[in-house]
Amino acid sequence: MNRDPNTDSFLHHDTEGRERSVLTNENPLLDRQEPPPTPTEVVEEASPTVGTPPAQESVLPTPQRPTPYPVTSASSRVDWSAAPRLGFPPSNKEHVREAELRYRSILQAQEEKREQQWQSVCRGIPLLASCSPANIRHLRQAVRRWGVPGPLRNVLWLTLTGVAVKIDENEYFCRTVLLRHGYVVDNLYAKAIEVDLQRTFPGHPYFSDSDIGIYKLRNVLHVLYWRYPLLSYCQSFNFITAFLLVLFDDEERAFWTSCYMIEELLPNDYYDENLFGAKVDQLVFEQLVKEKLPAVDRACDRIGLDLKTLTPNWCMSLYVNTFPVQTTLRVWDYMLVEAASNGTQCVSRKMSAHLEIGLAVLKGSEAQLCQCEEAGEAHVLLANYTAALFDAEKLLQSAKSFAVSEEDLHQLRRQAKPIVIEEIRQREARRQDFQERQIRKACGSVPPPVPSQEEARIVVDPLMQELGDCTVTPIKTEHRGTSPSILKTTPAGEAYLLPPDEAGATASGDFSFPVRRFRRFNDEDSFNEEPIEMEEMNHYNAEE
Amino acid sequence: MSSNPTPAKKQLLKIIILGDSGVGKTSLMHQFVSKKFDSRYKATIGADFLTKELTVGDQVVSLQIWDTAGQERFQSLGSAFYRGADACVLVYDVTVQESFAHVGSWMEEFSIQAGRRDSVLIGNKTDLEDRRQVPTRTAQMWCDKQNAEGDKNDKTEMKYFETSARENTGVEEAFMAVAAAALARKASQPAPVPPPSTVNLNQNQPGNAGGSNNTNSGCSC
């Protein structure tokens, strides 16, 4: 089902764009093999796997066949992108509901005005992958002047970020990856994904048992896992992807837009094993507050509020659970399209947008923050303030006034990186020290054999071994700070980890398309270099 | 929040909840603070924060509870959350053996980042008794082992509780115990332990930041 009636009315003359759009109607490839199931059928098929690991998990020894998934073109029966609050349930906080009522008419008026202004602008302009550079420039100006109108949001995000082109060039990417490689099975990430599926917007009907949200979310998270062997799965991918799925109800679009956010808006190492980039941004944000909001900085010092405790919640899931949904949409407008530079190229990113929003939040609550007596009070204040922040336009205006240039941001990150590296080293050293002491205590004074650096070892908790009635479980792989490895078990039952290179090869199985590798913080020299160069996006030929 | 005037004696305690993803940390916190249970909480990113005032003995205590993210990589963000923590609540899921096996490493993380402080161990989800994988005795033995190995002059012991956030059994007791333990420790050691070095982007030689109080030889910087 084409579920974009609103878009259609806007794209009235856009025959070319609609022809080229990946999403138009059913998936022809799939139709050839099996009839597209109706949503009800899909739910019936999908529901047995919800909450339980894929059936093949127990039969595992040799290269197993990819798990079969019903990749489908079925759509949700409801167009959630047009529903009030995108279908999210009303807040359970009294003051948030009151604020929402207060702002309802204002927001509606803004939206109507915006749509009127847009009617004249984009009529007849081909959008999505067929949008010309001149039109992109034209649309960017309009976006910056008036904001993004609700009915056009999906299409404008895809067009102005260049994601539409990518979808077009990589037809059926998710489907192909899943059919070829299957779901990730039998590792901790597979489990983490499965646990988090149930914990992503649990109140939203799209992710309930009666709709297909969870089912699509699972598909996209597994494809993201295959795409980023060094990030695997990080909590907050679930929220970003799920939010996009609510809007798009389409795996390909949600996947490529997630990729855009992970690859283009945030540094490559943002979500890695050490959350290196996120830690760097914690420091950068502190510094920005110091420079741009000295009063807030003084207040934080006085009451002992650590700004580092705010940024992870805000930035890692890109404000998805921070603001009311209406505001989150406008914040994402800002990050994805409004803050971008005025260039003609499809991709022109603004990597500091998430930090600017954070600054705007602090600015907006500055007066109250300065009156707080202690850190706990400030945390409660900020949580209440952001949850009831319906005046998105004011927030975005404020964010724009804090614009951080690409050069400044790069400079700040460069300054912060050595500090974060040092912090991680110290933590690692303390951990090693601690473990050696523990092991010495447990096994008498005989020091344990020192494992080679190449080979990460598995520490079996000596206490666990001594306790007779529980099975010995390897408690922790000591393999932080390097690329994820694959756990192998020899016939004798010894577990070992493959060195990263080999592991990468195994993890990706018979991957035939190039997978983007991320640089690690322990590549000593990568910090002396200029910005990490992104490989040119390859045109993944999934059929190859 | 601070509108009702309380005597200056009011103690502030910072409690941090640690444990694997999905063991019920958020549920425990909400059950304790607002006596509510929702079977489907969102996954926690970074950390969540709630406060609760309670009376321990004759003292009014303001409890700041930090509910942390369970995925392992979020530990590295921990230092900001762990800083100044008075006690930690280690949580595992009695129906998931693995989550119990990881308790040791969570405690280690807390010890490393905040210095060894008081903690309690909670086995959550006892309402799922038929799916139990970790016997009470095992967990109790683990606690005893920790207590036996602890500092000889350190008289506080790790207590073990079994709870069900769903049915609200044992939750209150566990949190009261951790508050009492942290309070006792605070009273016996009035001088606060200096927090770990903070890092500052303004430092001239970022490469050496924090190096001055680094007592470990592991640093090659």
PDB file of C-alpha atoms in Angstrom, chain A residues 100-350:
ATOM      1  CA  GLU A 100       0.281  20.199  25.333  1.00  0.00           C
ATOM      2  CA  LEU A 101      -3.276  21.464  25.583  1.00  0.00           C
ATOM      3  CA  ARG A 102      -2.034  25.007  25.926  1.00  0.00           C
ATOM      4  CA  TYR A 103       0.136  24.745  22.844  1.00  0.00           C
ATOM      5  CA  ARG A 104      -2.207  22.718  20.671  1.00  0.00           C
ATOM      6  CA  SER A 105      -3.817  25.659  18.885  1.00  0.00           C
ATOM      7  CA  ILE A 106      -0.527  27.508  18.495  1.00  0.00           C
ATOM      8  CA  LEU A 107       1.178  24.514  16.963  1.00  0.00           C
ATOM      9  CA  GLN A 108      -1.765  23.893  14.682  1.00  0.00           C
ATOM     10  CA  ALA A 109      -1.731  27.459  13.423  1.00  0.00           C
ATOM     11  CA  GLN A 110       2.006  27.263  12.789  1.00  0.00           C
ATOM     12  CA  GLU A 111       1.551  24.055  10.873  1.00  0.00           C
ATOM     13  CA  GLU A 112      -1.254  25.416   8.717  1.00  0.00           C
ATOM     14  CA  LYS A 113       0.707  28.498   7.842  1.00  0.00           C
ATOM     15  CA  ARG A 114       3.713  26.416   6.969  1.00  0.00           C
ATOM     16  CA  GLU A 115       1.717  24.199   4.654  1.00  0.00           C
ATOM     17  CA  GLN A 116       0.244  27.193   2.859  1.00  0.00           C
ATOM     18  CA  GLN A 117       3.649  28.678   2.302  1.00  0.00           C
ATOM     19  CA  TRP A 118       4.898  25.379   0.995  1.00  0.00           C
ATOM     20  CA  GLN A 119       2.030  24.833  -1.387  1.00  0.00           C
ATOM     21  CA  SER A 120       3.424  27.465  -3.696  1.00  0.00           C
ATOM     22  CA  VAL A 121       7.034  26.496  -3.293  1.00  0.00           C
ATOM     23  CA  CYS A 122       7.179  22.871  -4.114  1.00  0.00           C
ATOM     24  CA  ARG A 123       4.353  22.397  -6.514  1.00  0.00           C
ATOM     25  CA  GLY A 124       5.688  20.683  -9.581  1.00  0.00           C
ATOM     26  CA  ILE A 125       9.176  20.120  -8.221  1.00  0.00           C
ATOM     27  CA  PRO A 126      10.334  16.546  -8.587  1.00  0.00           C
ATOM     28  CA  LEU A 127      11.517  15.318  -5.238  1.00  0.00           C
ATOM     29  CA  LEU A 128      13.323  12.274  -3.850  1.00  0.00           C
ATOM     30  CA  ALA A 129      16.073  10.886  -6.020  1.00  0.00           C
ATOM     31  CA  SER A 130      15.131  12.962  -9.040  1.00  0.00           C
ATOM     32  CA  CYS A 131      15.521  16.328  -7.355  1.00  0.00           C
ATOM     33  CA  SER A 132      18.024  18.478  -9.189  1.00  0.00           C
ATOM     34  CA  PRO A 133      20.787  20.398  -7.389  1.00  0.00           C
ATOM     35  CA  ALA A 134      19.120  23.690  -8.204  1.00  0.00           C
ATOM     36  CA  ASN A 135      15.897  22.492  -6.673  1.00  0.00           C
ATOM     37  CA  ILE A 136      17.729  21.224  -3.628  1.00  0.00           C
ATOM     38  CA  ARG A 137      19.126  24.681  -3.091  1.00  0.00           C
ATOM     39  CA  HIS A 138      15.702  26.176  -3.587  1.00  0.00           C
ATOM     40  CA  LEU A 139      14.107  23.762  -1.115  1.00  0.00           C
ATOM     41  CA  ARG A 140      16.806  24.319   1.475  1.00  0.00           C
ATOM     42  CA  GLN A 141      16.096  28.010   1.474  1.00  0.00           C
ATOM     43  CA  ALA A 142      12.414  27.339   1.932  1.00  0.00           C
ATOM     44  CA  VAL A 143      13.109  24.880   4.719  1.00  0.00           C
ATOM     45  CA  ARG A 144      15.272  27.371   6.482  1.00  0.00           C
ATOM     46  CA  ARG A 145      12.746  30.139   6.131  1.00  0.00           C
ATOM     47  CA  TRP A 146       9.546  28.299   7.018  1.00  0.00           C
ATOM     48  CA  GLY A 147      10.477  24.956   8.489  1.00  0.00           C
ATOM     49  CA  VAL A 148       9.383  21.536   7.323  1.00  0.00           C
ATOM     50  CA  PRO A 149       5.647  20.933   6.879  1.00  0.00           C
ATOM     51  CA  GLY A 150       4.359  17.732   8.423  1.00  0.00           C
ATOM     52  CA  PRO A 151       2.975  16.023   5.318  1.00  0.00           C
ATOM     53  CA  LEU A 152       6.210  16.625   3.410  1.00  0.00           C
ATOM     54  CA  ARG A 153       8.547  15.728   6.234  1.00  0.00           C
ATOM     55  CA  ASN A 154       9.391  12.208   5.090  1.00  0.00           C
ATOM     56  CA  VAL A 155      10.062  13.244   1.555  1.00  0.00           C
ATOM     57  CA  LEU A 156      12.044  16.362   2.407  1.00  0.00           C
ATOM     58  CA  TRP A 157      14.268  14.513   4.845  1.00  0.00           C
ATOM     59  CA  LEU A 158      15.018  11.885   2.239  1.00  0.00           C
ATOM     60  CA  THR A 159      15.555  14.428  -0.513  1.00  0.00           C
ATOM     61  CA  LEU A 160      17.648  16.996   1.277  1.00  0.00           C
ATOM     62  CA  THR A 161      19.911  14.545   3.089  1.00  0.00           C
ATOM     63  CA  GLY A 162      20.653  12.645  -0.100  1.00  0.00           C
ATOM     64  CA  VAL A 163      19.287   9.476   1.427  1.00  0.00           C
ATOM     65  CA  ALA A 164      16.757   9.177  -1.404  1.00  0.00           C
ATOM     66  CA  VAL A 165      19.569   8.782  -3.908  1.00  0.00           C
ATOM     67  CA  LYS A 166      21.177   6.138  -1.773  1.00  0.00           C
ATOM     68  CA  ILE A 167      17.966   4.171  -1.504  1.00  0.00           C
ATOM     69  CA  ASP A 168      17.578   4.421  -5.223  1.00  0.00           C
ATOM     70  CA  GLU A 169      21.070   3.187  -5.908  1.00  0.00           C
ATOM     71  CA  ASN A 170      20.824   0.290  -3.481  1.00  0.00           C
ATOM     72  CA  GLU A 171      17.488  -1.187  -4.239  1.00  0.00           C
ATOM     73  CA  TYR A 172      16.265  -3.771  -1.746  1.00  0.00           C
ATOM     74  CA  PHE A 173      19.444  -3.497   0.281  1.00  0.00           C
ATOM     75  CA  CYS A 174      18.026  -4.602   3.629  1.00  0.00           C
ATOM     76  CA  ARG A 175      16.131  -7.409   2.065  1.00  0.00           C
ATOM     77  CA  THR A 176      19.163  -8.706   0.218  1.00  0.00           C
ATOM     78  CA  VAL A 177      21.424  -8.515   3.235  1.00  0.00           C
ATOM     79  CA  LEU A 178      18.946 -10.359   5.397  1.00  0.00           C
ATOM     80  CA  LEU A 179      18.227 -13.031   2.834  1.00  0.00           C
ATOM     81  CA  ARG A 180      21.914 -13.635   2.366  1.00  0.00           C
ATOM     82  CA  HIS A 181      23.272 -13.335   5.886  1.00  0.00           C
ATOM     83  CA  GLY A 182      20.321 -13.852   8.099  1.00  0.00           C
ATOM     84  CA  TYR A 183      19.831 -12.528  11.550  1.00  0.00           C
ATOM     85  CA  VAL A 184      22.762 -12.384  13.877  1.00  0.00           C
ATOM     86  CA  VAL A 185      22.496 -15.423  16.084  1.00  0.00           C
ATOM     87  CA  ASP A 186      24.012 -16.682  19.253  1.00  0.00           C
ATOM     88  CA  ASN A 187      26.000 -13.724  20.432  1.00  0.00           C
ATOM     89  CA  LEU A 188      25.440 -11.054  22.991  1.00  0.00           C
ATOM     90  CA  TYR A 189      24.320  -8.516  20.437  1.00  0.00           C
ATOM     91  CA  ALA A 190      21.610 -10.815  19.140  1.00  0.00           C
ATOM     92  CA  LYS A 191      20.377 -11.093  22.695  1.00  0.00           C
ATOM     93  CA  ALA A 192      20.660  -7.363  23.291  1.00  0.00           C
ATOM     94  CA  ILE A 193      18.626  -6.617  20.172  1.00  0.00           C
ATOM     95  CA  GLU A 194      15.979  -9.116  21.171  1.00  0.00           C
ATOM     96  CA  VAL A 195      15.708  -7.656  24.694  1.00  0.00           C
ATOM     97  CA  ASP A 196      15.565  -4.082  23.434  1.00  0.00           C
ATOM     98  CA  LEU A 197      12.913  -4.755  20.809  1.00  0.00           C
ATOM     99  CA  GLN A 198      10.453  -5.154  23.626  1.00  0.00           C
ATOM    100  CA  ARG A 199      11.720  -2.002  25.305  1.00  0.00           C
ATOM    101  CA  THR A 200      11.550   0.443  22.430  1.00  0.00           C
ATOM    102  CA  PHE A 201       8.451   2.623  22.637  1.00  0.00           C
ATOM    103  CA  PRO A 202       6.496  -0.086  24.447  1.00  0.00           C
ATOM    104  CA  GLY A 203       3.444   2.172  24.654  1.00  0.00           C
ATOM    105  CA  HIS A 204       3.177   2.740  20.915  1.00  0.00           C
ATOM    106  CA  PRO A 205       0.587   0.623  19.088  1.00  0.00           C
ATOM    107  CA  TYR A 206       2.902   0.259  16.087  1.00  0.00           C
ATOM    108  CA  PHE A 207       5.299  -1.720  18.285  1.00  0.00           C
ATOM    109  CA  SER A 208       2.595  -3.764  19.939  1.00  0.00           C
ATOM    110  CA  ASP A 209       1.685  -7.310  19.023  1.00  0.00           C
ATOM    111  CA  SER A 210      -1.069  -6.154  16.728  1.00  0.00           C
ATOM    112  CA  ASP A 211       1.136  -4.244  14.319  1.00  0.00           C
ATOM    113  CA  ILE A 212       4.364  -4.885  12.489  1.00  0.00           C
ATOM    114  CA  GLY A 213       6.724  -2.327  14.033  1.00  0.00           C
ATOM    115  CA  ILE A 214       8.791  -4.720  16.116  1.00  0.00           C
ATOM    116  CA  TYR A 215       9.136  -6.976  13.156  1.00  0.00           C
ATOM    117  CA  LYS A 216      10.537  -4.227  10.940  1.00  0.00           C
ATOM    118  CA  LEU A 217      12.674  -2.842  13.729  1.00  0.00           C
ATOM    119  CA  ARG A 218      14.308  -6.235  14.155  1.00  0.00           C
ATOM    120  CA  ASN A 219      15.122  -6.368  10.462  1.00  0.00           C
ATOM    121  CA  VAL A 220      16.719  -2.938  10.421  1.00  0.00           C
ATOM    122  CA  LEU A 221      18.745  -3.450  13.605  1.00  0.00           C
ATOM    123  CA  HIS A 222      20.189  -6.662  12.204  1.00  0.00           C
ATOM    124  CA  VAL A 223      21.092  -4.994   8.927  1.00  0.00           C
ATOM    125  CA  LEU A 224      22.764  -2.199  10.898  1.00  0.00           C
ATOM    126  CA  TYR A 225      24.712  -4.857  12.771  1.00  0.00           C
ATOM    127  CA  TRP A 226      25.996  -6.285   9.508  1.00  0.00           C
ATOM    128  CA  ARG A 227      26.847  -2.849   8.186  1.00  0.00           C
ATOM    129  CA  TYR A 228      28.867  -1.783  11.213  1.00  0.00           C
ATOM    130  CA  PRO A 229      30.980  -4.731  12.388  1.00  0.00           C
ATOM    131  CA  LEU A 230      32.845  -2.437  14.751  1.00  0.00           C
ATOM    132  CA  LEU A 231      29.800  -0.866  16.283  1.00  0.00           C
ATOM    133  CA  SER A 232      27.637  -3.999  16.160  1.00  0.00           C
ATOM    134  CA  TYR A 233      24.607  -2.956  18.107  1.00  0.00           C
ATOM    135  CA  CYS A 234      24.544  -0.073  20.522  1.00  0.00           C
ATOM    136  CA  GLN A 235      21.541   0.782  22.639  1.00  0.00           C
ATOM    137  CA  SER A 236      19.933   3.913  21.207  1.00  0.00           C
ATOM    138  CA  PHE A 237      20.109   2.561  17.634  1.00  0.00           C
ATOM    139  CA  ASN A 238      16.813   1.023  18.632  1.00  0.00           C
ATOM    140  CA  PHE A 239      15.266   4.386  19.442  1.00  0.00           C
ATOM    141  CA  ILE A 240      16.646   6.195  16.417  1.00  0.00           C
ATOM    142  CA  THR A 241      15.550   3.477  14.026  1.00  0.00           C
ATOM    143  CA  ALA A 242      12.182   2.954  15.683  1.00  0.00           C
ATOM    144  CA  PHE A 243      11.408   6.653  15.534  1.00  0.00           C
ATOM    145  CA  LEU A 244      12.196   6.660  11.833  1.00  0.00           C
ATOM    146  CA  LEU A 245      10.097   3.557  11.295  1.00  0.00           C
ATOM    147  CA  VAL A 246       7.105   5.253  12.879  1.00  0.00           C
ATOM    148  CA  LEU A 247       7.495   7.969  10.254  1.00  0.00           C
ATOM    149  CA  PHE A 248       8.419   5.875   7.238  1.00  0.00           C
ATOM    150  CA  ASP A 249       7.032   2.422   8.012  1.00  0.00           C
ATOM    151  CA  ASP A 250       9.678   1.196   5.614  1.00  0.00           C
ATOM    152  CA  GLU A 251      12.851  -0.694   6.390  1.00  0.00           C
ATOM    153  CA  GLU A 252      14.951   0.708   3.549  1.00  0.00           C
ATOM    154  CA  ARG A 253      14.144   4.319   4.333  1.00  0.00           C
ATOM    155  CA  ALA A 254      14.591   3.899   8.061  1.00  0.00           C
ATOM    156  CA  PHE A 255      17.838   2.021   7.542  1.00  0.00           C
ATOM    157  CA  TRP A 256      19.434   4.554   5.235  1.00  0.00           C
ATOM    158  CA  THR A 257      18.341   7.512   7.316  1.00  0.00           C
ATOM    159  CA  SER A 258      19.750   5.821  10.435  1.00  0.00           C
ATOM    160  CA  CYS A 259      22.972   5.324   8.500  1.00  0.00           C
ATOM    161  CA  TYR A 260      22.976   8.991   7.582  1.00  0.00           C
ATOM    162  CA  MET A 261      22.700   9.947  11.234  1.00  0.00           C
ATOM    163  CA  ILE A 262      25.288   7.465  12.452  1.00  0.00           C
ATOM    164  CA  GLU A 263      27.757   8.142   9.675  1.00  0.00           C
ATOM    165  CA  GLU A 264      27.250  11.741   8.676  1.00  0.00           C
ATOM    166  CA  LEU A 265      25.884  13.614  11.655  1.00  0.00           C
ATOM    167  CA  LEU A 266      27.941  11.943  14.352  1.00  0.00           C
ATOM    168  CA  PRO A 267      31.600  10.949  14.410  1.00  0.00           C
ATOM    169  CA  ASN A 268      32.368   7.361  13.361  1.00  0.00           C
ATOM    170  CA  ASP A 269      33.385   6.314  16.813  1.00  0.00           C
ATOM    171  CA  TYR A 270      30.387   7.764  18.586  1.00  0.00           C
ATOM    172  CA  TYR A 271      28.790   4.421  19.393  1.00  0.00           C
ATOM    173  CA  ASP A 272      31.852   2.183  19.458  1.00  0.00           C
ATOM    174  CA  GLU A 273      32.897  -0.274  22.159  1.00  0.00           C
ATOM    175  CA  ASN A 274      34.127   2.562  24.367  1.00  0.00           C
ATOM    176  CA  LEU A 275      31.574   5.121  23.220  1.00  0.00           C
ATOM    177  CA  PHE A 276      34.664   7.095  22.377  1.00  0.00           C
ATOM    178  CA  GLY A 277      32.953   9.768  20.313  1.00  0.00           C
ATOM    179  CA  ALA A 278      30.214  10.178  22.887  1.00  0.00           C
ATOM    180  CA  LYS A 279      32.826  10.738  25.576  1.00  0.00           C
ATOM    181  CA  VAL A 280      34.594  13.276  23.401  1.00  0.00           C
ATOM    182  CA  ASP A 281      31.335  15.118  22.877  1.00  0.00           C
ATOM    183  CA  GLN A 282      30.739  15.195  26.624  1.00  0.00           C
ATOM    184  CA  LEU A 283      33.893  17.243  26.984  1.00  0.00           C
ATOM    185  CA  VAL A 284      33.152  19.351  23.927  1.00  0.00           C
ATOM    186  CA  PHE A 285      29.737  20.196  25.299  1.00  0.00           C
ATOM    187  CA  GLU A 286      31.209  21.209  28.640  1.00  0.00           C
ATOM    188  CA  GLN A 287      33.596  23.485  26.852  1.00  0.00           C
ATOM    189  CA  LEU A 288      30.852  25.002  24.719  1.00  0.00           C
ATOM    190  CA  VAL A 289      28.790  25.730  27.810  1.00  0.00           C
ATOM    191  CA  LYS A 290      31.813  27.371  29.359  1.00  0.00           C
ATOM    192  CA  GLU A 291      32.251  29.616  26.330  1.00  0.00           C
ATOM    193  CA  LYS A 292      28.679  30.381  25.418  1.00  0.00           C
ATOM    194  CA  LEU A 293      26.727  30.129  28.653  1.00  0.00           C
ATOM    195  CA  PRO A 294      29.056  31.297  31.417  1.00  0.00           C
ATOM    196  CA  ALA A 295      26.187  31.833  33.842  1.00  0.00           C
ATOM    197  CA  VAL A 296      25.030  28.237  33.471  1.00  0.00           C
ATOM    198  CA  ASP A 297      28.579  27.040  33.827  1.00  0.00           C
ATOM    199  CA  ARG A 298      28.988  28.935  37.099  1.00  0.00           C
ATOM    200  CA  ALA A 299      25.685  27.586  38.366  1.00  0.00           C
ATOM    201  CA  CYS A 300      26.743  24.043  37.533  1.00  0.00           C
ATOM    202  CA  ASP A 301      29.991  24.496  39.377  1.00  0.00           C
ATOM    203  CA  ARG A 302      28.206  25.871  42.388  1.00  0.00           C
ATOM    204  CA  ILE A 303      25.624  23.130  42.715  1.00  0.00           C
ATOM    205  CA  GLY A 304      27.862  20.326  41.525  1.00  0.00           C
ATOM    206  CA  LEU A 305      25.891  19.506  38.412  1.00  0.00           C
ATOM    207  CA  ASP A 306      28.063  17.461  36.079  1.00  0.00           C
ATOM    208  CA  LEU A 307      27.174  18.327  32.497  1.00  0.00           C
ATOM    209  CA  LYS A 308      28.624  14.987  31.462  1.00  0.00           C
ATOM    210  CA  THR A 309      25.603  13.294  32.968  1.00  0.00           C
ATOM    211  CA  LEU A 310      23.263  15.169  30.631  1.00  0.00           C
ATOM    212  CA  THR A 311      24.765  14.641  27.200  1.00  0.00           C
ATOM    213  CA  PRO A 312      24.466  10.841  26.921  1.00  0.00           C
ATOM    214  CA  ASN A 313      20.713  10.897  27.502  1.00  0.00           C
ATOM    215  CA  TRP A 314      20.238  13.770  25.120  1.00  0.00           C
ATOM    216  CA  CYS A 315      22.632  13.103  22.307  1.00  0.00           C
ATOM    217  CA  MET A 316      23.019   9.355  21.993  1.00  0.00           C
ATOM    218  CA  SER A 317      19.420   8.784  21.056  1.00  0.00           C
ATOM    219  CA  LEU A 318      19.332  12.224  19.395  1.00  0.00           C
ATOM    220  CA  TYR A 319      16.714  13.608  21.783  1.00  0.00           C
ATOM    221  CA  VAL A 320      14.154  10.919  20.985  1.00  0.00           C
ATOM    222  CA  ASN A 321      13.071  10.395  24.572  1.00  0.00           C
ATOM    223  CA  THR A 322      13.839  13.901  25.755  1.00  0.00           C
ATOM    224  CA  PHE A 323      11.237  16.158  24.204  1.00  0.00           C
ATOM    225  CA  PRO A 324       7.553  15.776  23.340  1.00  0.00           C
ATOM    226  CA  VAL A 325       7.214  14.054  19.973  1.00  0.00           C
ATOM    227  CA  GLN A 326       6.144  17.252  18.193  1.00  0.00           C
ATOM    228  CA  THR A 327       9.304  18.986  19.347  1.00  0.00           C
ATOM    229  CA  THR A 328      11.508  15.991  18.587  1.00  0.00           C
ATOM    230  CA  LEU A 329      10.325  16.140  14.981  1.00  0.00           C
ATOM    231  CA  ARG A 330      11.321  19.787  14.710  1.00  0.00           C
ATOM    232  CA  VAL A 331      14.646  19.054  16.381  1.00  0.00           C
ATOM    233  CA  TRP A 332      15.274  16.330  13.828  1.00  0.00           C
ATOM    234  CA  ASP A 333      14.268  18.760  11.083  1.00  0.00           C
ATOM    235  CA  TYR A 334      16.962  20.992  12.431  1.00  0.00           C
ATOM    236  CA  MET A 335      19.599  18.280  12.597  1.00  0.00           C
ATOM    237  CA  LEU A 336      18.787  16.710   9.257  1.00  0.00           C
ATOM    238  CA  VAL A 337      17.888  19.552   6.950  1.00  0.00           C
ATOM    239  CA  GLU A 338      17.541  23.017   8.451  1.00  0.00           C
ATOM    240  CA  ALA A 339      20.961  23.409   9.936  1.00  0.00           C
ATOM    241  CA  ALA A 340      22.713  22.071   6.868  1.00  0.00           C
ATOM    242  CA  SER A 341      24.746  24.450   4.789  1.00  0.00           C
ATOM    243  CA  ASN A 342      23.353  26.099   1.754  1.00  0.00           C
ATOM    244  CA  GLY A 343      25.326  24.080  -0.769  1.00  0.00           C
ATOM    245  CA  THR A 344      23.935  22.381  -3.783  1.00  0.00           C
ATOM    246  CA  GLN A 345      25.375  18.975  -3.137  1.00  0.00           C
ATOM    247  CA  CYS A 346      22.993  16.403  -1.818  1.00  0.00           C
ATOM    248  CA  VAL A 347      24.907  15.758   1.369  1.00  0.00           C
ATOM    249  CA  SER A 348      25.808  18.792   3.368  1.00  0.00           C
ATOM    250  CA  ARG A 349      25.855  17.922   6.972  1.00  0.00           C
ATOM    251  CA  LYS A 350      25.875  19.948  10.110  1.00  0.00           C
TER     252      LYS A 350
END
